[in-house]
Short mmCIF file of C-alpha atoms and ligand atoms in Angstrom, two decimals:
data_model
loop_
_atom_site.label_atom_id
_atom_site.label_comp_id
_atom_site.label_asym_id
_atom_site.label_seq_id
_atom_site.Cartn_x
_atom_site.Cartn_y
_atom_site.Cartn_z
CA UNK P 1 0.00 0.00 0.00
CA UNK P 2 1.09 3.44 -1.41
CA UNK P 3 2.76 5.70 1.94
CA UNK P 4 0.93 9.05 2.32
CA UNK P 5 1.87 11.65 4.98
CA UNK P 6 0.05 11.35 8.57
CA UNK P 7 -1.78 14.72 9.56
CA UNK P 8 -0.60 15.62 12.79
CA UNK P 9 -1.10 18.67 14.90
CA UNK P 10 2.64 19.50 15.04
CA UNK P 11 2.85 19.11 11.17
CA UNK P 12 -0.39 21.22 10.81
CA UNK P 13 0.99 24.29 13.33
CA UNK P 14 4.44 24.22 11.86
CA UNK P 15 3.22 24.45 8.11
CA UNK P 16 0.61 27.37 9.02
CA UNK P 17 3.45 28.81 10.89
CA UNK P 18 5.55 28.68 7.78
CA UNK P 19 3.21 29.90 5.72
CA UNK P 20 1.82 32.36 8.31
CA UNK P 21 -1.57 31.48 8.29
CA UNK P 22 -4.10 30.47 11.21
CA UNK P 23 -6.85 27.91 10.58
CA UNK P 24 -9.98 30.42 9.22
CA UNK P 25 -13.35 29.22 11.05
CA UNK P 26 -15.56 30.88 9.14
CA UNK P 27 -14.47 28.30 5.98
CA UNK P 28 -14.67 25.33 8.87
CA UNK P 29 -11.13 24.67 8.67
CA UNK P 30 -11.00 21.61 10.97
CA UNK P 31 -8.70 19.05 10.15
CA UNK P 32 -9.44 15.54 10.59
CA UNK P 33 -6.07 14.63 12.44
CA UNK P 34 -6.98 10.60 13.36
CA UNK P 35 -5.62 9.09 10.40
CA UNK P 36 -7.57 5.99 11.14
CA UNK P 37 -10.83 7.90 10.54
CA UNK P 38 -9.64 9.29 7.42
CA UNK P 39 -9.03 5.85 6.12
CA UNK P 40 -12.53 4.93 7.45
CA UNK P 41 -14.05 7.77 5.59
CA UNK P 42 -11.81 6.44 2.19
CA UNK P 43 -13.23 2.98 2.63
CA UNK P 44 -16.24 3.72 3.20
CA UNK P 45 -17.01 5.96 0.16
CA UNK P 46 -15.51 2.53 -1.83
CA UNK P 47 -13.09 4.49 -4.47
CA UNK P 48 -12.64 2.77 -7.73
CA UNK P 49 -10.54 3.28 -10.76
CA UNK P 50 -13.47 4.09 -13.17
CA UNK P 51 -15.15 6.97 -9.96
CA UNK P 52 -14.47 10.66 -10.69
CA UNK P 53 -14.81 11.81 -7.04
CA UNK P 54 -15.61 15.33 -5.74
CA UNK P 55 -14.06 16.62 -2.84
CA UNK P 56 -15.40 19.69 -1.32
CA UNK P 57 -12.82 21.08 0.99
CA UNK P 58 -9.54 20.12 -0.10
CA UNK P 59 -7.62 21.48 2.65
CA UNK P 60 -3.87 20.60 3.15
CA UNK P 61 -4.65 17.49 0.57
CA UNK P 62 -4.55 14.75 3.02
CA UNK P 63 -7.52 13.21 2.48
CA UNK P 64 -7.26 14.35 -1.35
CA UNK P 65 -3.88 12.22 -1.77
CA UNK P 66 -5.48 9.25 -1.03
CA UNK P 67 -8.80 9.48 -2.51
CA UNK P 68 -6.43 10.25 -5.77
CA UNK P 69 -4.39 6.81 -5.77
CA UNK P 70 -7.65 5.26 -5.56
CA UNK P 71 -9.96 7.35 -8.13
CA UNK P 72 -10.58 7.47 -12.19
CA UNK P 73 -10.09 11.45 -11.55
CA UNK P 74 -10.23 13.35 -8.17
CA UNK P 75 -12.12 17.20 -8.55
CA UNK P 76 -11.30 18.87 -5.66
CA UNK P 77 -12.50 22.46 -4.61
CA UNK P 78 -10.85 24.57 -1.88
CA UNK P 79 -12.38 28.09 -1.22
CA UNK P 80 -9.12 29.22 0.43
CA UNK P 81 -6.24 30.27 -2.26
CA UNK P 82 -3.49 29.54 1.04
CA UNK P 83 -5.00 26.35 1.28
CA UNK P 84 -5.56 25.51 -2.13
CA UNK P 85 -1.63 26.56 -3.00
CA UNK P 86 -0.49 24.39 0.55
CA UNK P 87 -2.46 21.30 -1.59
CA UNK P 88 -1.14 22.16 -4.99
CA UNK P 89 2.41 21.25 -3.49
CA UNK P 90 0.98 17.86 -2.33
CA UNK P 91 -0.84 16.93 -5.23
CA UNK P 92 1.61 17.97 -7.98
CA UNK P 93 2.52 14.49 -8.58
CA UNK P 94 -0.88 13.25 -9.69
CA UNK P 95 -1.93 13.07 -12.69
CA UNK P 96 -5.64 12.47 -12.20
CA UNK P 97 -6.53 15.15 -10.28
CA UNK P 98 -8.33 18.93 -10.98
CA UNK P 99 -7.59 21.52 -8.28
CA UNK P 100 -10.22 24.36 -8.32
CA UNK P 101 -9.22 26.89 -6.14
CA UNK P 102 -13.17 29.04 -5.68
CA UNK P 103 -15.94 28.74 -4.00
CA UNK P 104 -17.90 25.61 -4.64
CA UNK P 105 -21.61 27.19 -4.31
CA UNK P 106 -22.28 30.09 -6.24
CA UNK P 107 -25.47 30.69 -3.64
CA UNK P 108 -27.15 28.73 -1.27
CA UNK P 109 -29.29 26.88 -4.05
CA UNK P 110 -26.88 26.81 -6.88
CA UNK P 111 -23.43 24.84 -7.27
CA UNK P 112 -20.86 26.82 -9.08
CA UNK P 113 -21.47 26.05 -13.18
CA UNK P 114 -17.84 25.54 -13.98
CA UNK P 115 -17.65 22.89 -10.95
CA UNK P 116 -20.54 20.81 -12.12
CA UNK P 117 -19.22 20.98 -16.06
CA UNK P 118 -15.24 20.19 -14.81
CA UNK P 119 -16.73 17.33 -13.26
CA UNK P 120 -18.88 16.00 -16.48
CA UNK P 121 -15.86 16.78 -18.57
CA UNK P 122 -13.81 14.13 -16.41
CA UNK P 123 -16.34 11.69 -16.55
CA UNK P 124 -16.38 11.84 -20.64
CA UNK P 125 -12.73 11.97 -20.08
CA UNK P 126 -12.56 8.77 -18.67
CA UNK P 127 -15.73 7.48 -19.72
CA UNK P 128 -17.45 6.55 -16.79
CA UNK P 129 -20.58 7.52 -15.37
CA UNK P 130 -19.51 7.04 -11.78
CA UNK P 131 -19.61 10.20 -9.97
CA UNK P 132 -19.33 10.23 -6.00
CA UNK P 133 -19.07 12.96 -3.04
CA UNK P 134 -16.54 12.08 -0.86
CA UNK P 135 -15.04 14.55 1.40
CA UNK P 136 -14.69 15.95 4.96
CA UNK P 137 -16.82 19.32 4.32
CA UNK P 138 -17.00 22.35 5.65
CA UNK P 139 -19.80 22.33 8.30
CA UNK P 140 -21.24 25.82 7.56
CA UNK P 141 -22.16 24.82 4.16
CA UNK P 142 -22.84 20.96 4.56
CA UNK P 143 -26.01 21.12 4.34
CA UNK P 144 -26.93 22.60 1.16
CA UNK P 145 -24.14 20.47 -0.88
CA UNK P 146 -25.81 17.44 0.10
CA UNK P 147 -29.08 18.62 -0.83
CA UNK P 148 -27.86 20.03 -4.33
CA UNK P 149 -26.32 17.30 -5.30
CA UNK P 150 -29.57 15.37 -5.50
CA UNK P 151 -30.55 18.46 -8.11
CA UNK P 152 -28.02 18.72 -10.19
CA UNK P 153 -28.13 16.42 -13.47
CA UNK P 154 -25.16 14.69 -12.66
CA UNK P 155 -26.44 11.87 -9.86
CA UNK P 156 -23.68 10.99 -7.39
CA UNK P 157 -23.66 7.22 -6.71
CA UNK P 158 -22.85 8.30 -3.17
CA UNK P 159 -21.85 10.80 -0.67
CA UNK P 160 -19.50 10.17 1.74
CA UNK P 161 -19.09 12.78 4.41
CA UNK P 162 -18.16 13.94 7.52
CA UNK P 163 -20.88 16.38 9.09
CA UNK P 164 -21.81 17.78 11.78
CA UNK P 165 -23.62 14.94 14.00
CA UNK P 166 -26.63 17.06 14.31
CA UNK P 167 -26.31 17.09 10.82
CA UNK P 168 -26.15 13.39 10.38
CA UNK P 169 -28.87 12.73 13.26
CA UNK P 170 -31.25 14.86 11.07
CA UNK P 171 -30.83 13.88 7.49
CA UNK P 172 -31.24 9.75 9.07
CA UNK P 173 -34.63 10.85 11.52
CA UNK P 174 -37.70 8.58 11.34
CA UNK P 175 -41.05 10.06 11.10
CA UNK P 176 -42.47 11.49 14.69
CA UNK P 177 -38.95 12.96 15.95
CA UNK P 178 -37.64 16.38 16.36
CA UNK P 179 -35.13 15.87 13.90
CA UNK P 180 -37.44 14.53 11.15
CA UNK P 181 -37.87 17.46 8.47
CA UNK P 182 -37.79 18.71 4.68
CA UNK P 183 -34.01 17.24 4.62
CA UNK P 184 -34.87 13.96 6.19
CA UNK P 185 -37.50 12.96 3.52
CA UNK P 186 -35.76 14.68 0.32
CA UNK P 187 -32.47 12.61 1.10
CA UNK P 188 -34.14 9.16 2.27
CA UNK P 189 -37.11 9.74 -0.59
CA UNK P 190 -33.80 8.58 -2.97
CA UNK P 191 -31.36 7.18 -0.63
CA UNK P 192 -30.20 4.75 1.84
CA UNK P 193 -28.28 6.38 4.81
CA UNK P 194 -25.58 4.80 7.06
CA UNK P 195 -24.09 6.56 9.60
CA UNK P 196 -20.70 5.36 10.08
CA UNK P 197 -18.94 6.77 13.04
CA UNK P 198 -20.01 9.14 15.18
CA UNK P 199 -16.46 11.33 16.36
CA UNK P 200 -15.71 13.19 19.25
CA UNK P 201 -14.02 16.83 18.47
CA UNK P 202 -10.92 16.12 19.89
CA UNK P 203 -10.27 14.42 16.29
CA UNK P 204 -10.12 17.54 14.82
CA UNK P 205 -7.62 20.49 15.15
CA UNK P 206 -8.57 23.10 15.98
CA UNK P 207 -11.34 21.00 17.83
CA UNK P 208 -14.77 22.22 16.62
CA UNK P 209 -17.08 22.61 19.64
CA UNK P 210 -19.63 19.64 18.46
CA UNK P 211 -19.11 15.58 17.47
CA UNK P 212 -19.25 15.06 14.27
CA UNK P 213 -19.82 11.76 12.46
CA UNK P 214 -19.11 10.08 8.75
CA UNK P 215 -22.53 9.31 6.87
CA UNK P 216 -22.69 7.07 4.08
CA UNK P 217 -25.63 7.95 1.65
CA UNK P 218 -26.56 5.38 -1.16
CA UNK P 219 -28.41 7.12 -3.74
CA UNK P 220 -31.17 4.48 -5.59
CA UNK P 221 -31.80 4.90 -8.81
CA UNK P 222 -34.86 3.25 -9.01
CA UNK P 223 -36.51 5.41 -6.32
CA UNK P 224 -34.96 8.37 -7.60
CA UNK P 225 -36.72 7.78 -10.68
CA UNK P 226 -39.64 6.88 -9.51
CA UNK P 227 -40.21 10.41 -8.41
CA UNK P 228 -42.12 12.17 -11.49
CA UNK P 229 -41.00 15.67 -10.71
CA UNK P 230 -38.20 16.08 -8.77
CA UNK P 231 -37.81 19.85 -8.14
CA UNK P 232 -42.04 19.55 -8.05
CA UNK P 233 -41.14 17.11 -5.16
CA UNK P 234 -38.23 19.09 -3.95
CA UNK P 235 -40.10 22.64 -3.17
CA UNK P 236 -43.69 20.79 -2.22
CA UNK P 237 -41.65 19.12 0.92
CA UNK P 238 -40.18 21.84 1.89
CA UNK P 239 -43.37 24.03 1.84
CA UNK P 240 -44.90 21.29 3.91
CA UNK P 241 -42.06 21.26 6.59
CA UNK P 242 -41.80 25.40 6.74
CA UNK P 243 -44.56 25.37 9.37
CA UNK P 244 -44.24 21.96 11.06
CA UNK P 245 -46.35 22.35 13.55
CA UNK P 246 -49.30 23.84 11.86
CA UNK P 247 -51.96 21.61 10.58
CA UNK P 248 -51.46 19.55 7.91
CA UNK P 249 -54.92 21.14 6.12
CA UNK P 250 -53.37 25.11 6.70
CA UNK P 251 -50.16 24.31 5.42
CA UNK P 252 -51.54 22.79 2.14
CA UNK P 253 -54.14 25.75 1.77
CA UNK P 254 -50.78 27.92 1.96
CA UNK P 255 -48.90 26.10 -0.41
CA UNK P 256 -51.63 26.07 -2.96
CA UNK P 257 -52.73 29.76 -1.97
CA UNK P 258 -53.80 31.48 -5.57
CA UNK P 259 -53.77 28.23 -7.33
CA UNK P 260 -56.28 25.64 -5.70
CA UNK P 261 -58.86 26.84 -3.62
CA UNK P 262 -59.54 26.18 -0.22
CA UNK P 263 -62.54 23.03 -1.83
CA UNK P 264 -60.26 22.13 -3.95
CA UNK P 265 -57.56 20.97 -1.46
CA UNK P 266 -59.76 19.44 0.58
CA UNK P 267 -61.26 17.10 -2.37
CA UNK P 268 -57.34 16.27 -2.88
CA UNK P 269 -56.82 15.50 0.81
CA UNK P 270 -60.24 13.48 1.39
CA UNK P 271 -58.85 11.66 -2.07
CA UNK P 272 -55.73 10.71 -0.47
CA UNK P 273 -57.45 9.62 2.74
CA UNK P 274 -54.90 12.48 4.48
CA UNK P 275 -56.30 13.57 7.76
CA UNK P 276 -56.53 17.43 8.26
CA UNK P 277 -55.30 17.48 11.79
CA UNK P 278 -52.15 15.72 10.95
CA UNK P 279 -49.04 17.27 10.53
CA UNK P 280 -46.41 16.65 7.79
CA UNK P 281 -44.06 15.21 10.66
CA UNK P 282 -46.23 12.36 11.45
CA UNK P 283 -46.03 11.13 7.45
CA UNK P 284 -43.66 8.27 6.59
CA UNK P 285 -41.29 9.72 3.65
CA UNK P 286 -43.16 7.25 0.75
CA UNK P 287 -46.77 9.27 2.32
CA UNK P 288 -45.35 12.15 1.39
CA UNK P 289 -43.91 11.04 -2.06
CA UNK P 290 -47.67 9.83 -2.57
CA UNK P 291 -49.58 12.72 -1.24
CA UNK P 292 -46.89 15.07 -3.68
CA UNK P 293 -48.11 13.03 -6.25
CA UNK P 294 -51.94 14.07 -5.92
CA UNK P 295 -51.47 17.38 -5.88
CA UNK P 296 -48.81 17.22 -8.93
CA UNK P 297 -51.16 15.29 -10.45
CA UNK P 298 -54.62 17.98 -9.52
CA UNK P 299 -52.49 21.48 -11.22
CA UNK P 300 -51.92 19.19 -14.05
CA UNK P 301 -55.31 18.36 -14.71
CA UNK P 302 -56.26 21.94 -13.98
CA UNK P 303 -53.53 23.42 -16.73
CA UNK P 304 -54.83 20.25 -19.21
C1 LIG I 1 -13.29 20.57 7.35
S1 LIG I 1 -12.01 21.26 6.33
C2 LIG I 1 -11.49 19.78 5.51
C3 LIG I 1 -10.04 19.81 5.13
C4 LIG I 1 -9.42 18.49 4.69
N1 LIG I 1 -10.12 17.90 3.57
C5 LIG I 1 -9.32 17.49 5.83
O1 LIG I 1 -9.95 16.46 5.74
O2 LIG I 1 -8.63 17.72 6.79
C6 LIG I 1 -12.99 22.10 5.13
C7 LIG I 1 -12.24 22.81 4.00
O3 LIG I 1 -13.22 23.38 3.11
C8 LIG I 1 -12.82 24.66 2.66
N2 LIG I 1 -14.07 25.38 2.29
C9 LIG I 1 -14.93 26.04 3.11
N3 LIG I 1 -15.98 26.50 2.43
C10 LIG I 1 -15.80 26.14 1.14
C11 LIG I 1 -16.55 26.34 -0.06
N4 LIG I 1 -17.72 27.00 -0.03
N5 LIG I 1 -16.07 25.86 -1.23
C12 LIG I 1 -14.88 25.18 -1.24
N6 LIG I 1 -14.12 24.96 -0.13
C13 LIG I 1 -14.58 25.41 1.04
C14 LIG I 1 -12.08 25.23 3.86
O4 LIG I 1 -11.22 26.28 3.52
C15 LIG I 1 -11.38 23.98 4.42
O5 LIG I 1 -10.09 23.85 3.88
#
């Protein structure tokens, strides 16, 4: 097995001492320094020679370097240009790796166009279709690059991440919880989540002030595609999560306001068998899928 440089703290302070830099926590700039978790978080995102991974966060390259040896092509973004020049130096030697050195969202909805179309060049490059997340990501914008990803027309096969364990705990919650929301049921409505590890912050330098764990998300194509209108599906669940605790009838009358009335989304509901008085955190994800469906399914008929 190839030898790649251990991240310690004393290699991390005298580097940023070199360079005279301090770790920047507005970009998250922890460092995952247990070199047995990085491994973990390699194996478990299962590299092969025909993936084109994105990394979000490249960092001082550690993680990149052996994602690399592994991968078809490695696309790794790093916001910071210290950072991004520290991991030039370490990654010079491959050949199958793209170092972008910008911000990877251009806003909180939207990945940055030239990421997504570096990344489908690769695949053509290579000619693979196997595209996977895989990366220790900045905690401030976690949330929204796992959720994009599923909108973008390039599917990942997987994400493999390390998050916040909040995070984690809320994108995995079954139906009836505190953490169950718009995320849970637009990432398990077209994946299968694992989560891995759940790490304490002293991993980490600087040591954030929360745990943090790896998740493992399997997206499945069949399910995916099951779904008739995804970005239909997309702002419908979150419309029906913005108030969670109003009724489930107010909430639809809301999100329909101006298009069905008030009779109207009743007839849907008493179709569906969906009781008023409910609210959208008591439905399984699938109930949700389905009741979507009706009311895709009623503005159709009305715009027919
Ligand atoms: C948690 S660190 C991970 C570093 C490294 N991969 C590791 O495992 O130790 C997150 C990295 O993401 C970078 N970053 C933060 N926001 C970013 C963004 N919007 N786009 C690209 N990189 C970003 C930070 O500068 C930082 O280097």
């Amino acid at each position: 097995m190839a030898e790649f440089r251990n991240q310690t703290i004393s290699y991390l302070t005298s580097k940023f001492r070199e360079i005279g830099i301090r770790p920047v926590s507005k970009h998250g700039q922890n460092f995952l320094i247990d070199m047995n978790l990085l491994d973990l978080l390699v194996r478990s995102a299962n590299i092969q020679k025909d993936d084109v991974i994105l990394e979000i966060g490249t960092g001082t390259g550690t993680l990149s370097t052996r994602m690399a040896a592994q991968a078809g092509h490695l696309v790794t973004v790093e916001i910071d240009p210290h950072m991004a020049t520290f991991a030039g130096e370490e990654l010079d030697d491959f050949e199958n790796v793209t170092l972008l050195n910008y911000d990877a969202l251009r806003n909180k909805n939207n990945f940055r166009p030239e990421m997504i179309e570096t990344i489908k060049e690769k695949m053509a490059e290579i000619e693979t279709d196997h595209f996977k997340l895989a990366a220790n990501l900045p905690y401030n914008v976690a949330t929204p690059i796992i959720s994009n990803l599923l909108r973008t027309d390039i599917t990942p096969k997987s994400m493999t991440v390390t998050i916040q364990k909040e995070l984690a705990e809320r994108i995995v919650a079954s139906p009836g919880t505190k953490d169950y929301s718009a995320l849970s049921v637009w990432i398990q409505s077209q994946c299968r989540c694992e989560l891995v590890r759940i790490m304490p912050p002293g991993v980490f330098w600087p040591a954030p002030k929360v745990h943090s764990a790896i998740l493992q998300i399997e997206v499945e194509p069949e399910r995916r595609a099951a779904i008739p209108d995804l970005e239909y599906f997309h702002e419908f669940n979150r419309s029906l999560f913005f108030h969670r605790r109003k009724f489930l009838r107010s909430v639809l009358q809301s999100t329909y306001k101006g298009k069905l009335d008030k009779a109207e989304v009743d007839q849907v509901m008493e179709q569906g068998g969906l009781n008023p008085s409910a609210r959208a955190e008591n439905f399984t994800v699938d109930e949700i899928l389905a009741m979507c469906e009706l009311f895709r399914q009623r503005m159709q008929e009305k715009q027919d």
